[in-house]
Coordinates of C-alpha atoms and ligand atoms in Angstrom, one line a residue:
M1 CA 83.0 97.5 111.1
L2 CA 83.7 101.1 112.1
D3 CA 81.2 103.0 114.1
T4 CA 80.7 106.1 112.1
T5 CA 77.7 107.5 114.0
M6 CA 79.6 109.2 116.8
T7 CA 77.8 112.5 116.5
D8 CA 74.4 110.7 117.1
L9 CA 75.5 109.0 120.3
P10 CA 74.0 109.9 123.6
D11 CA 76.3 111.9 126.0
Y12 CA 76.7 108.9 128.4
V13 CA 77.8 106.6 125.5
L14 CA 80.5 109.1 124.6
K15 CA 81.5 109.5 128.2
N16 CA 81.7 105.8 128.8
R17 CA 83.6 105.3 125.6
A18 CA 86.2 107.7 126.8
H19 CA 86.3 105.9 130.2
W20 CA 86.8 102.5 128.6
D21 CA 89.3 103.7 126.0
R22 CA 91.3 105.3 128.8
H23 CA 91.2 102.2 131.1
A24 CA 91.4 99.4 128.6
D25 CA 95.0 98.6 129.5
Q26 CA 94.0 97.8 133.1
W27 CA 91.7 95.0 131.8
V28 CA 94.1 93.2 129.6
A29 CA 95.6 90.9 132.2
G30 CA 92.2 89.9 133.6
G31 CA 90.9 89.3 130.1
E32 CA 93.9 87.1 129.2
R33 CA 93.3 85.0 132.3
A34 CA 89.5 84.6 131.6
W35 CA 90.2 83.6 128.0
V36 CA 92.1 80.5 129.2
G37 CA 90.1 79.8 132.4
N38 CA 87.0 77.8 133.0
P39 CA 83.9 80.0 132.7
S40 CA 83.0 81.7 136.0
W41 CA 80.9 84.7 136.8
G42 CA 81.1 88.0 138.6
I43 CA 83.5 89.4 141.0
W44 CA 83.5 86.3 143.2
G45 CA 84.2 83.9 140.3
I46 CA 81.1 81.7 140.8
P47 CA 81.7 78.6 138.6
E48 CA 79.5 78.1 135.5
A49 CA 78.6 74.7 136.9
D50 CA 76.7 76.5 139.8
L51 CA 74.9 79.0 137.7
Q52 CA 74.6 77.3 134.3
L53 CA 74.1 80.5 132.4
L54 CA 75.5 79.1 129.1
P55 CA 73.9 76.3 127.2
G56 CA 76.4 73.3 127.3
D57 CA 76.2 72.8 123.6
M58 CA 75.7 75.9 121.4
T59 CA 76.3 74.2 118.1
G60 CA 74.4 76.0 115.3
M61 CA 73.4 78.9 117.6
R62 CA 73.9 82.5 116.7
A63 CA 74.9 84.4 119.9
I64 CA 75.7 88.0 120.6
E65 CA 77.6 89.6 123.5
L66 CA 76.4 93.1 124.2
G67 CA 79.4 95.0 125.5
C68 CA 81.9 92.2 125.0
G69 CA 85.0 94.0 126.3
T70 CA 88.0 91.7 126.0
G71 CA 85.8 89.0 124.6
Y72 CA 86.2 86.1 126.9
V73 CA 82.5 85.4 127.3
S74 CA 82.2 85.5 123.5
A75 CA 85.1 83.0 123.4
W76 CA 83.4 80.6 125.8
M77 CA 80.3 80.7 123.6
A78 CA 82.4 80.1 120.4
Q79 CA 84.1 77.2 122.1
R80 CA 80.7 75.7 122.8
G81 CA 79.9 75.8 119.0
A82 CA 78.1 79.1 118.6
S83 CA 78.8 81.6 115.9
V84 CA 79.4 84.7 117.9
V85 CA 79.1 88.5 117.5
G86 CA 80.7 90.7 120.1
I87 CA 79.8 94.4 120.0
D88 CA 81.5 97.0 122.2
N89 CA 81.6 100.7 122.6
S90 CA 85.4 100.9 123.1
E91 CA 87.8 100.4 120.2
R92 CA 90.6 99.8 122.7
Q93 CA 88.8 97.0 124.5
L94 CA 88.0 95.5 121.1
A95 CA 91.7 95.7 120.2
T96 CA 92.4 93.3 123.1
A97 CA 89.5 91.0 122.1
R98 CA 90.8 90.9 118.5
R99 CA 94.4 90.1 119.6
L100 CA 93.2 87.3 122.0
A101 CA 90.8 85.9 119.4
G102 CA 93.8 85.7 116.9
E103 CA 96.1 84.2 119.5
H104 CA 93.6 81.5 120.5
G105 CA 92.4 80.8 117.0
V106 CA 88.8 81.7 117.9
D107 CA 86.6 83.1 115.2
L108 CA 84.6 86.1 116.5
E109 CA 82.8 88.9 114.6
L110 CA 83.8 92.0 116.6
I111 CA 81.9 95.2 116.0
H112 CA 82.6 98.7 117.3
G113 CA 79.3 100.4 118.3
N114 CA 76.7 101.3 120.9
A115 CA 74.8 98.1 121.7
E116 CA 71.7 100.1 122.3
E117 CA 71.4 99.9 118.5
V118 CA 72.6 96.6 117.1
P119 CA 73.3 96.5 113.4
F120 CA 71.4 93.2 112.7
P121 CA 67.9 92.4 111.5
D122 CA 65.0 91.4 113.8
G123 CA 65.2 87.8 115.1
H124 CA 68.8 87.3 114.0
F125 CA 70.2 85.7 117.3
D126 CA 69.2 82.7 119.4
Y127 CA 71.1 83.9 122.5
A128 CA 72.2 87.2 123.9
I129 CA 74.4 87.9 126.9
S130 CA 76.0 90.8 128.8
E131 CA 78.4 90.4 131.7
Y132 CA 78.9 94.0 133.1
G133 CA 78.6 95.3 129.5
V134 CA 75.3 97.0 128.5
A135 CA 74.0 95.3 131.7
I136 CA 75.3 98.3 133.6
W137 CA 76.7 100.8 131.1
A138 CA 73.7 101.4 128.8
D139 CA 70.1 102.6 129.3
P140 CA 67.9 99.5 130.0
Y141 CA 64.9 101.3 128.4
K142 CA 66.9 101.2 125.2
W143 CA 69.1 98.1 125.2
I144 CA 66.5 95.7 126.6
P145 CA 64.0 96.3 123.8
E146 CA 66.9 96.2 121.3
A147 CA 68.0 92.8 122.6
H148 CA 64.4 91.7 122.4
R149 CA 64.3 92.8 118.8
V150 CA 67.3 90.9 117.6
L151 CA 66.4 87.6 119.4
V152 CA 64.2 84.9 117.9
P153 CA 61.0 84.1 119.7
G154 CA 62.0 81.8 122.5
G155 CA 65.6 83.2 122.4
R156 CA 67.4 83.9 125.7
L157 CA 68.8 87.0 127.2
V158 CA 71.1 86.6 130.1
F159 CA 72.7 89.5 131.9
L160 CA 74.8 90.0 135.0
G161 CA 75.6 93.3 136.7
N162 CA 75.5 95.2 140.0
H163 CA 72.7 94.4 142.3
P164 CA 70.5 97.5 142.9
L165 CA 71.5 97.4 146.6
V166 CA 75.1 98.3 145.6
M167 CA 73.8 101.4 143.8
I168 CA 72.4 102.9 147.0
T169 CA 75.3 101.9 149.3
Q170 CA 78.2 103.0 147.1
H171 CA 79.3 106.6 147.0
N172 CA 79.0 108.1 143.5
D173 CA 82.1 110.4 144.1
S174 CA 84.5 108.0 145.7
D175 CA 86.3 104.6 145.1
A176 CA 85.5 103.5 148.7
P177 CA 84.0 100.0 149.0
V178 CA 80.3 99.7 149.7
G179 CA 79.2 100.2 153.3
T180 CA 76.0 99.6 155.2
E181 CA 74.6 103.1 155.1
L182 CA 71.8 103.7 152.7
L183 CA 73.2 106.8 150.8
Y184 CA 70.8 107.2 147.9
P185 CA 67.1 106.7 147.3
Y186 CA 66.1 103.2 146.0
F187 CA 62.9 104.3 144.3
G188 CA 63.4 106.2 141.1
M189 CA 66.9 104.6 140.4
H190 CA 67.8 104.8 136.8
R191 CA 70.8 106.8 135.6
I192 CA 73.8 107.1 137.9
D193 CA 76.6 109.6 137.0
W194 CA 79.7 109.1 139.0
H195 CA 83.2 110.5 139.3
D196 CA 86.1 109.5 141.5
E197 CA 89.0 111.1 143.3
N198 CA 91.2 110.7 140.2
G199 CA 89.0 112.7 138.0
D200 CA 87.6 109.7 136.3
E201 CA 83.9 109.6 135.4
G202 CA 81.2 107.4 133.9
T203 CA 77.5 106.8 133.7
E204 CA 75.9 103.6 134.8
F205 CA 72.3 102.4 134.9
N206 CA 70.2 100.3 137.2
L207 CA 66.6 99.9 138.2
T208 CA 64.6 98.8 141.2
I209 CA 63.8 95.1 141.0
S210 CA 60.1 95.9 140.4
D211 CA 61.1 98.3 137.5
W212 CA 63.2 95.6 135.9
V213 CA 60.3 93.2 136.1
S214 CA 57.9 95.7 134.7
L215 CA 60.3 96.5 131.8
F216 CA 60.7 92.8 131.0
N217 CA 56.9 92.4 131.0
T218 CA 56.2 95.3 128.8
T219 CA 59.1 94.4 126.4
G220 CA 57.9 90.8 126.0
F221 CA 60.4 88.8 128.1
D222 CA 59.4 86.0 130.5
I223 CA 61.7 85.6 133.5
V224 CA 63.3 82.2 133.6
D225 CA 65.5 82.7 136.6
Y226 CA 67.0 85.4 138.9
H227 CA 70.2 85.0 140.9
E228 CA 71.6 87.2 143.6
L229 CA 75.3 86.5 143.9
Q230 CA 77.0 86.1 147.2
S231 CA 80.7 85.8 148.1
P232 CA 81.2 82.2 149.1
T233 CA 83.4 83.2 152.0
T234 CA 83.7 86.0 154.6
G235 CA 86.9 88.0 154.9
Q236 CA 88.5 91.5 154.6
E237 CA 89.5 91.1 151.0
V238 CA 88.0 93.8 148.8
R239 CA 87.2 93.0 145.2
F240 CA 86.4 96.0 143.0
Y241 CA 83.8 97.6 145.2
A242 CA 82.9 95.2 148.0
S243 CA 84.6 93.3 150.8
M244 CA 83.9 89.6 151.2
D245 CA 82.3 90.2 154.5
W246 CA 79.8 92.7 152.9
A247 CA 79.2 90.4 150.0
H248 CA 78.6 87.4 152.2
A249 CA 75.9 89.3 154.0
F250 CA 74.4 91.2 151.0
P251 CA 74.1 90.6 147.3
T252 CA 76.7 92.4 145.1
E253 CA 75.4 91.2 141.8
Q254 CA 72.3 90.1 140.1
V255 CA 71.8 87.8 137.1
W256 CA 68.6 87.9 135.0
V257 CA 67.8 85.0 132.7
L258 CA 65.0 85.9 130.3
R259 CA 63.2 84.3 127.4
K260 CA 61.6 86.2 124.5
R261 CA 57.9 85.5 124.6
A262 CA 56.8 83.5 121.6
Ligands
SAM301 C1 83.6 95.5 132.4 S1 83.6 95.4 130.6 C2 82.6 94.0 130.5 C3 82.9 93.2 129.3 C4 83.6 91.8 129.6 N1 82.8 91.0 130.4 C5 85.0 92.1 130.1 O1 85.1 92.1 131.4 O2 85.9 92.3 129.4 C6 82.4 96.7 130.1 C7 82.4 96.9 128.6 O3 81.1 97.4 128.2 C8 81.4 98.3 127.1 N2 80.2 99.2 126.9 C9 79.9 100.2 127.7 N3 78.8 100.8 127.2 C10 78.5 100.2 126.0 C11 77.5 100.3 125.0 N4 76.6 101.3 125.1 N5 77.5 99.5 124.0 C12 78.4 98.5 123.9 N6 79.4 98.3 124.8 C13 79.4 99.1 125.9 C14 82.7 99.0 127.5 O4 83.3 99.6 126.4 C15 83.4 97.8 128.1 O5 84.3 97.2 127.2

C-alpha cells in the first residue's frame, strides 16, 4: 500500500523519512543477520530467553510491528505463527524487508506509512511491538493512543528504545558516545531534534519515566513489566552510542511491556 498522505505528515515524520531513506543501505547487513539469528534485543543483544518479550506460540495471533525497518522482528513473530503487519515510514527500509521476506519465504504484510496513524480498524491486533521504531522516532502522545486503539482489550504492547538517561547525557549535535555529564534537563523531555557533524539530522522522542507512566494510565494501558537493559560485560567497545563500561554502569535502553485494560 502506498502512503499518499505525505502533505499531511508532521515535519518530524518527513525529516525522519528522509533520514531513513538516506541511511537504509547501512542497515541491510545487520537486518540480514537478524533475519537468520535467534531473537535478541537491543544494542547488547540480550537473548529473548532472558527477556521473553515475544509469546512462544503466536499461532492465530494478529501482530503489528510499528516501525518495522528491515522486518526481522516481524519475521520472528511470523515464525512463531502470527499473521504479521509491518508498517514503516521509509520506503527504502521496506524494500529490504520485502526482499528478505521473499528470500526467506516469510509472509508479511508490509505497509508504507506513519505509524502514528495505523490504517486498521479498532481492536484489530492482539499484539503490537516496536524495537527502536516508533518507540523512539514518533510522538508518544500520538502513537501510544494509536497502538491502544488498534489492540484488542487485553492485547499487549511491547516497545524497546533508548533509556531517558541517554537523552540527557548524549550530545544532540555530535556522534560522540554518551558520557557522565548531565547535558540537558530531564524534566520536560519530549521532542529531541538532533544533527551531527555530517549534516545528518533527525527527530527523536522520549519522556521522563513518570510521564511515560502517566501516559499509559491515561491511555488505558496497565504496566506488565519494565526492563532497563545493561551491557553484560565491561569494556571499551562502543556500540552505537555507548561504551560497554558506560552501559554496564547505567541503563542504555528501556523496555515497556503493557496490556490494554479490558
Ligand atoms: C532502527 S529502525 C528499527 C526497526 C527494526 N528494528 C530494524 O532495526 O530494522 C527504525 C525504523 O523506524 C522507522 N520509523 C521512524 N518513524 C516512523 C514512523 N513515524 N512510522 C513508522 N515507522 C517509522 C524508520 O523508517 C526506520 O525504518
